[in-house]
CSV table of N, CA, C and O in Angstrom, one decimal:
chain,number,residue,atom,x,y,z
Q,1,MET,N,0.8,-1.2,0.0
Q,1,MET,CA,0.0,0.0,0.0
Q,1,MET,C,0.9,1.3,0.0
Q,1,MET,O,0.4,2.3,-0.4
Q,2,ASP,N,2.1,1.2,0.5
Q,2,ASP,CA,2.9,2.4,0.5
Q,2,ASP,C,3.2,2.9,-0.9
Q,2,ASP,O,3.2,4.1,-1.1
Q,3,ARG,N,3.4,2.0,-1.8
Q,3,ARG,CA,3.7,2.4,-3.2
Q,3,ARG,C,2.5,3.1,-3.8
Q,3,ARG,O,2.6,4.1,-4.5
Q,4,ILE,N,1.3,2.6,-3.5
Q,4,ILE,CA,0.1,3.3,-4.0
Q,4,ILE,C,-0.1,4.7,-3.4
Q,4,ILE,O,-0.4,5.6,-4.1
Q,5,ALA,N,0.1,4.8,-2.1
Q,5,ALA,CA,0.0,6.1,-1.4
Q,5,ALA,C,1.1,7.0,-2.0
Q,5,ALA,O,0.8,8.2,-2.2
Q,6,ASP,N,2.3,6.5,-2.2
Q,6,ASP,CA,3.4,7.3,-2.8
Q,6,ASP,C,3.0,7.8,-4.2
Q,6,ASP,O,3.2,8.9,-4.5
Q,7,PHE,N,2.4,6.9,-4.9
Q,7,PHE,CA,2.0,7.3,-6.3
Q,7,PHE,C,0.9,8.3,-6.3
Q,7,PHE,O,0.9,9.2,-7.1
Q,8,GLN,N,0.0,8.1,-5.4
Q,8,GLN,CA,-1.1,9.1,-5.2
Q,8,GLN,C,-0.5,10.5,-4.9
Q,8,GLN,O,-1.0,11.5,-5.4
Q,9,LEU,N,0.5,10.5,-4.0
Q,9,LEU,CA,1.2,11.8,-3.7
Q,9,LEU,C,1.8,12.3,-4.9
Q,9,LEU,O,1.7,13.5,-5.1
Q,10,PHE,N,2.5,11.5,-5.6
Q,10,PHE,CA,3.2,12.0,-6.9
Q,10,PHE,C,2.2,12.6,-7.8
Q,10,PHE,O,2.4,13.7,-8.3
Q,11,LEU,N,1.0,12.0,-8.0
Q,11,LEU,CA,0.0,12.6,-8.9
Q,11,LEU,C,-0.5,13.9,-8.3
Q,11,LEU,O,-0.8,14.9,-9.1
Q,12,ARG,N,-0.7,14.0,-7.0
Q,12,ARG,CA,-1.2,15.2,-6.4
Q,12,ARG,C,-0.1,16.4,-6.6
Q,12,ARG,O,-0.5,17.5,-6.8
Q,13,VAL,N,1.1,16.0,-6.4
Q,13,VAL,CA,2.2,17.0,-6.7
Q,13,VAL,C,2.1,17.5,-8.1
Q,13,VAL,O,2.2,18.7,-8.3
Q,14,LEU,N,1.9,16.6,-9.1
Q,14,LEU,CA,1.8,17.1,-10.4
Q,14,LEU,C,0.6,18.0,-10.6
Q,14,LEU,O,0.7,19.0,-11.3
Q,15,ASP,N,-0.5,17.6,-10.0
Q,15,ASP,CA,-1.8,18.4,-10.2
Q,15,ASP,C,-1.7,19.7,-9.6
Q,15,ASP,O,-2.2,20.7,-10.1
Q,16,LEU,N,-1.1,19.8,-8.4
Q,16,LEU,CA,-1.0,21.1,-7.6
Q,16,LEU,C,0.2,21.9,-7.9
Q,16,LEU,O,0.3,23.1,-7.6
Q,17,GLY,N,1.3,21.3,-8.5
Q,17,GLY,CA,2.4,22.0,-8.9
Q,17,GLY,C,3.5,22.2,-7.8
Q,17,GLY,O,4.5,22.9,-8.1
Q,18,SER,N,3.3,21.7,-6.6
Q,18,SER,CA,4.3,21.9,-5.6
Q,18,SER,C,4.1,20.8,-4.5
Q,18,SER,O,3.0,20.2,-4.3
Q,19,ILE,N,5.2,20.4,-3.9
Q,19,ILE,CA,5.3,19.4,-2.9
Q,19,ILE,C,4.5,19.9,-1.7
Q,19,ILE,O,3.7,19.2,-1.0
Q,20,SER,N,4.7,21.2,-1.3
Q,20,SER,CA,4.1,21.8,-0.2
Q,20,SER,C,2.6,21.8,-0.3
Q,20,SER,O,1.9,21.4,0.7
Q,21,ALA,N,2.1,22.2,-1.4
Q,21,ALA,CA,0.6,22.2,-1.6
Q,21,ALA,C,0.0,20.8,-1.6
Q,21,ALA,O,-1.0,20.6,-1.0
Q,22,ALA,N,0.7,19.8,-2.2
Q,22,ALA,CA,0.3,18.4,-2.2
Q,22,ALA,C,0.3,17.9,-0.7
Q,22,ALA,O,-0.6,17.2,-0.3
Q,23,ALA,N,1.3,18.2,0.0
Q,23,ALA,CA,1.5,17.8,1.4
Q,23,ALA,C,0.3,18.3,2.2
Q,23,ALA,O,-0.3,17.6,3.0
Q,24,ARG,N,0.0,19.6,2.1
Q,24,ARG,CA,-1.1,20.2,2.8
Q,24,ARG,C,-2.4,19.5,2.5
Q,24,ARG,O,-3.2,19.3,3.4
Q,25,SER,N,-2.6,19.3,1.2
Q,25,SER,CA,-3.9,18.7,0.8
Q,25,SER,C,-4.1,17.2,1.4
Q,25,SER,O,-5.2,16.8,1.5
Q,26,LEU,N,-2.9,16.6,1.7
Q,26,LEU,CA,-3.0,15.2,2.2
Q,26,LEU,C,-2.7,15.2,3.7
Q,26,LEU,O,-2.5,14.1,4.2
Q,27,ASP,N,-2.6,16.3,4.3
Q,27,ASP,CA,-2.4,16.4,5.7
Q,27,ASP,C,-1.0,15.8,6.1
Q,27,ASP,O,-0.9,15.0,7.1
Q,28,LEU,N,0.0,16.1,5.4
Q,28,LEU,CA,1.4,15.7,5.6
Q,28,LEU,C,2.3,16.9,5.7
Q,28,LEU,O,1.9,18.0,5.3
Q,29,SER,N,3.4,16.7,6.4
Q,29,SER,CA,4.4,17.7,6.3
Q,29,SER,C,5.1,17.7,5.0
Q,29,SER,O,5.2,16.7,4.3
Q,30,ALA,N,5.7,18.8,4.6
Q,30,ALA,CA,6.4,18.9,3.3
Q,30,ALA,C,7.6,17.9,3.4
Q,30,ALA,O,7.9,17.3,2.3
Q,31,ALA,N,8.2,17.8,4.5
Q,31,ALA,CA,9.4,17.0,4.6
Q,31,ALA,C,9.0,15.5,4.4
Q,31,ALA,O,9.7,14.8,3.7
Q,32,VAL,N,7.9,15.1,5.0
Q,32,VAL,CA,7.4,13.7,4.8
Q,32,VAL,C,7.1,13.5,3.4
Q,32,VAL,O,7.4,12.4,2.8
Q,33,ALA,N,6.4,14.4,2.8
Q,33,ALA,CA,6.0,14.3,1.3
Q,33,ALA,C,7.3,14.1,0.5
Q,33,ALA,O,7.3,13.3,-0.4
Q,34,SER,N,8.3,15.0,0.7
Q,34,SER,CA,9.5,14.9,0.0
Q,34,SER,C,10.2,13.6,0.1
Q,34,SER,O,10.7,13.0,-0.8
Q,35,GLN,N,10.2,13.1,1.4
Q,35,GLN,CA,10.8,11.7,1.6
Q,35,GLN,C,10.1,10.6,0.9
Q,35,GLN,O,10.7,9.7,0.3
Q,36,ARG,N,8.8,10.7,0.8
Q,36,ARG,CA,8.0,9.7,0.2
Q,36,ARG,C,8.2,9.8,-1.4
Q,36,ARG,O,8.3,8.7,-2.0
Q,37,LEU,N,8.4,10.9,-1.9
Q,37,LEU,CA,8.7,11.1,-3.3
Q,37,LEU,C,10.1,10.5,-3.7
Q,37,LEU,O,10.2,9.8,-4.7
Q,38,LYS,N,11.0,10.7,-2.8
Q,38,LYS,CA,12.3,10.2,-3.0
Q,38,LYS,C,12.3,8.7,-2.9
Q,38,LYS,O,13.0,8.0,-3.7
Q,39,ARG,N,11.5,8.1,-2.0
Q,39,ARG,CA,11.3,6.7,-1.8
Q,39,ARG,C,10.8,6.1,-3.1
Q,39,ARG,O,11.2,5.1,-3.6
Q,40,LEU,N,9.8,6.8,-3.7
Q,40,LEU,CA,9.2,6.3,-4.9
Q,40,LEU,C,10.2,6.3,-6.1
Q,40,LEU,O,10.3,5.4,-6.8
Q,41,GLU,N,11.0,7.4,-6.1
Q,41,GLU,CA,12.0,7.4,-7.2
Q,41,GLU,C,13.0,6.3,-7.0
Q,41,GLU,O,13.5,5.7,-8.0
Q,42,ARG,N,13.4,6.0,-5.7
Q,42,ARG,CA,14.4,4.9,-5.5
Q,42,ARG,C,13.8,3.6,-5.9
Q,42,ARG,O,14.4,2.8,-6.5
Q,43,THR,N,12.5,3.4,-5.5
Q,43,THR,CA,11.8,2.1,-5.9
Q,43,THR,C,11.7,1.9,-7.4
Q,43,THR,O,12.0,0.8,-7.9
Q,44,LEU,N,11.4,3.0,-8.1
Q,44,LEU,CA,11.3,2.9,-9.5
Q,44,LEU,C,12.6,3.0,-10.3
Q,44,LEU,O,12.7,2.6,-11.4
Q,45,GLY,N,13.6,3.5,-9.6
Q,45,GLY,CA,14.9,3.7,-10.2
Q,45,GLY,C,15.0,4.8,-11.3
Q,45,GLY,O,15.9,4.8,-12.2
Q,46,VAL,N,14.1,5.7,-11.2
Q,46,VAL,CA,14.1,6.9,-12.1
Q,46,VAL,C,13.9,8.2,-11.3
Q,46,VAL,O,13.3,8.1,-10.2
Q,47,LYS,N,14.3,9.3,-11.9
Q,47,LYS,CA,14.0,10.6,-11.3
Q,47,LYS,C,12.7,11.1,-11.9
Q,47,LYS,O,12.5,11.0,-13.1
Q,48,LEU,N,11.8,11.5,-11.0
Q,48,LEU,CA,10.4,11.9,-11.5
Q,48,LEU,C,10.3,13.4,-11.6
Q,48,LEU,O,9.4,13.8,-12.4
Q,49,PHE,N,11.1,14.1,-10.9
Q,49,PHE,CA,11.0,15.6,-11.0
Q,49,PHE,C,12.4,16.2,-11.1
Q,49,PHE,O,13.4,15.7,-10.6
Q,50,HIS,N,12.4,17.3,-11.8
Q,50,HIS,CA,13.6,18.2,-11.8
Q,50,HIS,C,13.2,19.3,-10.7
Q,50,HIS,O,12.2,20.0,-10.9
Q,51,ARG,N,14.0,19.4,-9.7
Q,51,ARG,CA,13.7,20.3,-8.6
Q,51,ARG,C,14.8,21.3,-8.5
Q,51,ARG,O,16.0,21.1,-8.6
Q,52,ASN,N,14.3,22.5,-8.2
Q,52,ASN,CA,15.2,23.6,-7.7
Q,52,ASN,C,14.4,24.5,-6.8
Q,52,ASN,O,13.3,24.2,-6.5
Q,53,THR,N,15.0,25.5,-6.3
Q,53,THR,CA,14.3,26.3,-5.3
Q,53,THR,C,13.1,27.1,-5.8
Q,53,THR,O,12.2,27.4,-5.0
Q,54,ARG,N,13.0,27.3,-7.1
Q,54,ARG,CA,11.9,28.0,-7.7
Q,54,ARG,C,11.0,27.2,-8.5
Q,54,ARG,O,9.9,27.7,-8.8
Q,55,GLN,N,11.4,26.0,-8.9
Q,55,GLN,CA,10.6,25.3,-9.9
Q,55,GLN,C,10.6,23.8,-9.7
Q,55,GLN,O,11.6,23.3,-9.2
Q,56,LEU,N,9.5,23.2,-10.0
Q,56,LEU,CA,9.4,21.7,-9.9
Q,56,LEU,C,8.7,21.3,-11.2
Q,56,LEU,O,7.6,21.7,-11.6
Q,57,ARG,N,9.5,20.5,-12.0
Q,57,ARG,CA,9.0,20.1,-13.3
Q,57,ARG,C,9.2,18.6,-13.4
Q,57,ARG,O,10.2,18.0,-12.9
Q,58,ALA,N,8.2,17.9,-13.9
Q,58,ALA,CA,8.2,16.5,-14.1
Q,58,ALA,C,9.3,16.1,-15.2
Q,58,ALA,O,9.4,16.8,-16.2
Q,59,THR,N,10.0,15.0,-15.0
Q,59,THR,CA,10.9,14.5,-16.0
Q,59,THR,C,10.1,13.8,-17.0
Q,59,THR,O,8.8,13.6,-16.9
Q,60,ALA,N,10.7,13.4,-18.1
Q,60,ALA,CA,10.0,12.6,-19.1
Q,60,ALA,C,9.5,11.3,-18.5
Q,60,ALA,O,8.3,10.8,-18.8
Q,61,GLU,N,10.2,10.7,-17.6
Q,61,GLU,CA,9.8,9.5,-16.9
Q,61,GLU,C,8.6,9.8,-16.0
Q,61,GLU,O,7.7,8.9,-15.9
Q,62,GLY,N,8.6,10.9,-15.4
Q,62,GLY,CA,7.5,11.3,-14.5
Q,62,GLY,C,6.2,11.5,-15.3
Q,62,GLY,O,5.1,11.1,-14.9
Q,63,ILE,N,6.3,12.1,-16.5
Q,63,ILE,CA,5.2,12.4,-17.3
Q,63,ILE,C,4.6,11.0,-17.8
Q,63,ILE,O,3.4,10.8,-17.8
Q,64,ALA,N,5.5,10.1,-18.2
Q,64,ALA,CA,5.1,8.8,-18.7
Q,64,ALA,C,4.4,8.0,-17.6
Q,64,ALA,O,3.3,7.4,-17.8
Q,65,LEU,N,4.9,8.1,-16.4
Q,65,LEU,CA,4.3,7.4,-15.3
Q,65,LEU,C,2.9,7.9,-15.0
Q,65,LEU,O,2.0,7.2,-14.8
Q,66,ALA,N,2.8,9.2,-15.0
Q,66,ALA,CA,1.5,9.9,-14.7
Q,66,ALA,C,0.5,9.5,-15.8
Q,66,ALA,O,-0.7,9.2,-15.5
Q,67,GLU,N,0.9,9.6,-17.1
Q,67,GLU,CA,0.0,9.2,-18.1
Q,67,GLU,C,-0.5,7.8,-18.1
Q,67,GLU,O,-1.7,7.5,-18.3
Q,68,GLN,N,0.4,6.9,-17.8
Q,68,GLN,CA,0.1,5.5,-17.8
Q,68,GLN,C,-0.6,5.0,-16.5
Q,68,GLN,O,-1.4,4.1,-16.5
Q,69,GLY,N,-0.2,5.7,-15.4
Q,69,GLY,CA,-0.7,5.2,-14.1
Q,69,GLY,C,-1.9,5.9,-13.5
Q,69,GLY,O,-2.6,5.3,-12.7
Q,70,ARG,N,-2.3,7.1,-14.0
Q,70,ARG,CA,-3.4,7.8,-13.5
Q,70,ARG,C,-4.7,7.0,-13.6
Q,70,ARG,O,-5.5,6.9,-12.7
Q,71,GLY,N,-4.9,6.3,-14.7
Q,71,GLY,CA,-6.1,5.5,-14.9
Q,71,GLY,C,-6.2,4.4,-13.9
Q,71,GLY,O,-7.2,4.0,-13.4
Q,72,LEU,N,-5.0,3.8,-13.6
Q,72,LEU,CA,-5.0,2.7,-12.7
Q,72,LEU,C,-5.4,3.1,-11.3
Q,72,LEU,O,-6.1,2.5,-10.6
Q,73,ILE,N,-4.9,4.3,-10.9
Q,73,ILE,CA,-5.2,4.8,-9.6
Q,73,ILE,C,-6.7,5.2,-9.5
Q,73,ILE,O,-7.4,4.9,-8.5
Q,74,ASP,N,-7.2,5.8,-10.6
Q,74,ASP,CA,-8.6,6.1,-10.6
Q,74,ASP,C,-9.5,4.9,-10.5
Q,74,ASP,O,-10.5,4.8,-9.8
Q,75,ASP,N,-9.1,3.8,-11.2
Q,75,ASP,CA,-9.8,2.5,-11.2
Q,75,ASP,C,-9.8,1.9,-9.8
Q,75,ASP,O,-10.8,1.4,-9.3
Q,76,LEU,N,-8.6,2.0,-9.2
Q,76,LEU,CA,-8.5,1.5,-7.8
Q,76,LEU,C,-9.3,2.2,-6.8
Q,76,LEU,O,-10.0,1.6,-6.0
Q,77,GLU,N,-9.4,3.5,-6.9
Q,77,GLU,CA,-10.2,4.3,-6.0
Q,77,GLU,C,-11.7,4.1,-6.2
Q,77,GLU,O,-12.4,4.0,-5.3
Q,78,ALA,N,-12.1,3.9,-7.5
Q,78,ALA,CA,-13.5,3.6,-7.8
Q,78,ALA,C,-13.9,2.2,-7.2
Q,78,ALA,O,-14.9,2.0,-6.7
Q,79,LEU,N,-13.0,1.2,-7.4
Q,79,LEU,CA,-13.2,-0.1,-6.9
Q,79,LEU,C,-13.3,-0.1,-5.3
Q,79,LEU,O,-14.3,-0.7,-4.8
Q,80,THR,N,-12.4,0.6,-4.7
Q,80,THR,CA,-12.5,0.7,-3.2
Q,80,THR,C,-13.7,1.4,-2.8
Q,80,THR,O,-14.4,0.9,-1.8
Q,81,SER,N,-14.1,2.4,-3.4
Q,81,SER,CA,-15.4,3.1,-3.1
Q,81,SER,C,-16.6,2.2,-3.3
Q,81,SER,O,-17.5,2.2,-2.4
Q,82,SER,N,-16.6,1.5,-4.4
Q,82,SER,CA,-17.7,0.6,-4.7
Q,82,SER,C,-17.8,-0.5,-3.6
Q,82,SER,O,-18.9,-0.9,-3.2
Q,83,LEU,N,-16.7,-1.0,-3.2
Q,83,LEU,CA,-16.7,-2.1,-2.2
Q,83,LEU,C,-17.2,-1.6,-0.8
Q,83,LEU,O,-17.9,-2.2,-0.1
Q,84,ARG,N,-16.8,-0.3,-0.5
Q,84,ARG,CA,-17.2,0.2,0.8
Q,84,ARG,C,-18.7,0.5,0.8
Q,84,ARG,O,-19.4,0.2,1.8
Q,85,GLN,N,-19.2,0.9,-0.4
Q,85,GLN,CA,-20.7,1.1,-0.5
Q,85,GLN,C,-21.5,-0.2,-0.4
Q,85,GLN,O,-22.5,-0.3,0.3
Q,86,SER,N,-21.0,-1.2,-1.1
Q,86,SER,CA,-21.7,-2.5,-1.0
Q,86,SER,C,-21.6,-3.2,0.3
Q,86,SER,O,-22.5,-3.9,0.7
Q,87,ALA,N,-20.5,-2.9,1.0
Q,87,ALA,CA,-20.4,-3.5,2.4
Q,87,ALA,C,-21.4,-2.9,3.4
Q,87,ALA,O,-21.8,-3.5,4.3
Q,88,GLY,N,-21.8,-1.6,3.1
Q,88,GLY,CA,-22.7,-0.9,4.0
Q,88,GLY,C,-24.2,-1.1,3.7
Q,88,GLY,O,-25.0,-0.7,4.4
Q,89,GLU,N,-24.5,-1.8,2.6
Q,89,GLU,CA,-25.8,-2.0,2.2
Q,89,GLU,C,-26.4,-3.2,3.0
Q,89,GLU,O,-25.7,-4.2,3.3
Q,90,VAL,N,-27.7,-3.1,3.3
Q,90,VAL,CA,-28.4,-4.1,4.0
Q,90,VAL,C,-28.8,-5.2,3.0
Q,90,VAL,O,-29.3,-5.0,2.0
Q,91,THR,N,-28.5,-6.5,3.4
Q,91,THR,CA,-28.9,-7.6,2.5
Q,91,THR,C,-29.6,-8.7,3.4
Q,91,THR,O,-29.6,-8.6,4.6
Q,92,GLY,N,-30.2,-9.6,2.7
Q,92,GLY,CA,-30.9,-10.7,3.4
Q,92,GLY,C,-32.4,-10.4,3.5
Q,92,GLY,O,-32.9,-9.5,2.9
Q,93,THR,N,-33.1,-11.3,4.2
Q,93,THR,CA,-34.5,-11.2,4.3
Q,93,THR,C,-34.9,-10.4,5.6
Q,93,THR,O,-34.2,-10.2,6.5
């Protein structure tokens, strides 16, 4: 599950344009979010962002990961939501 959470963080950073904004939206500290992104990069063996003090840009690998993986995360979230809803429904006689 850590990989999925790290990937969701990665997508949030792309969507919001900064690690700090993504961290705030997920109720994390910026330091924790940065560590999790570094862990994802180590796990995948690629650099996902070009970082400097003023700018954060996705690498070609980061863009490819987002394009190919966003649908998977959306499907997983929809499945999880569907399972939660069906578990809460009353069944039987």
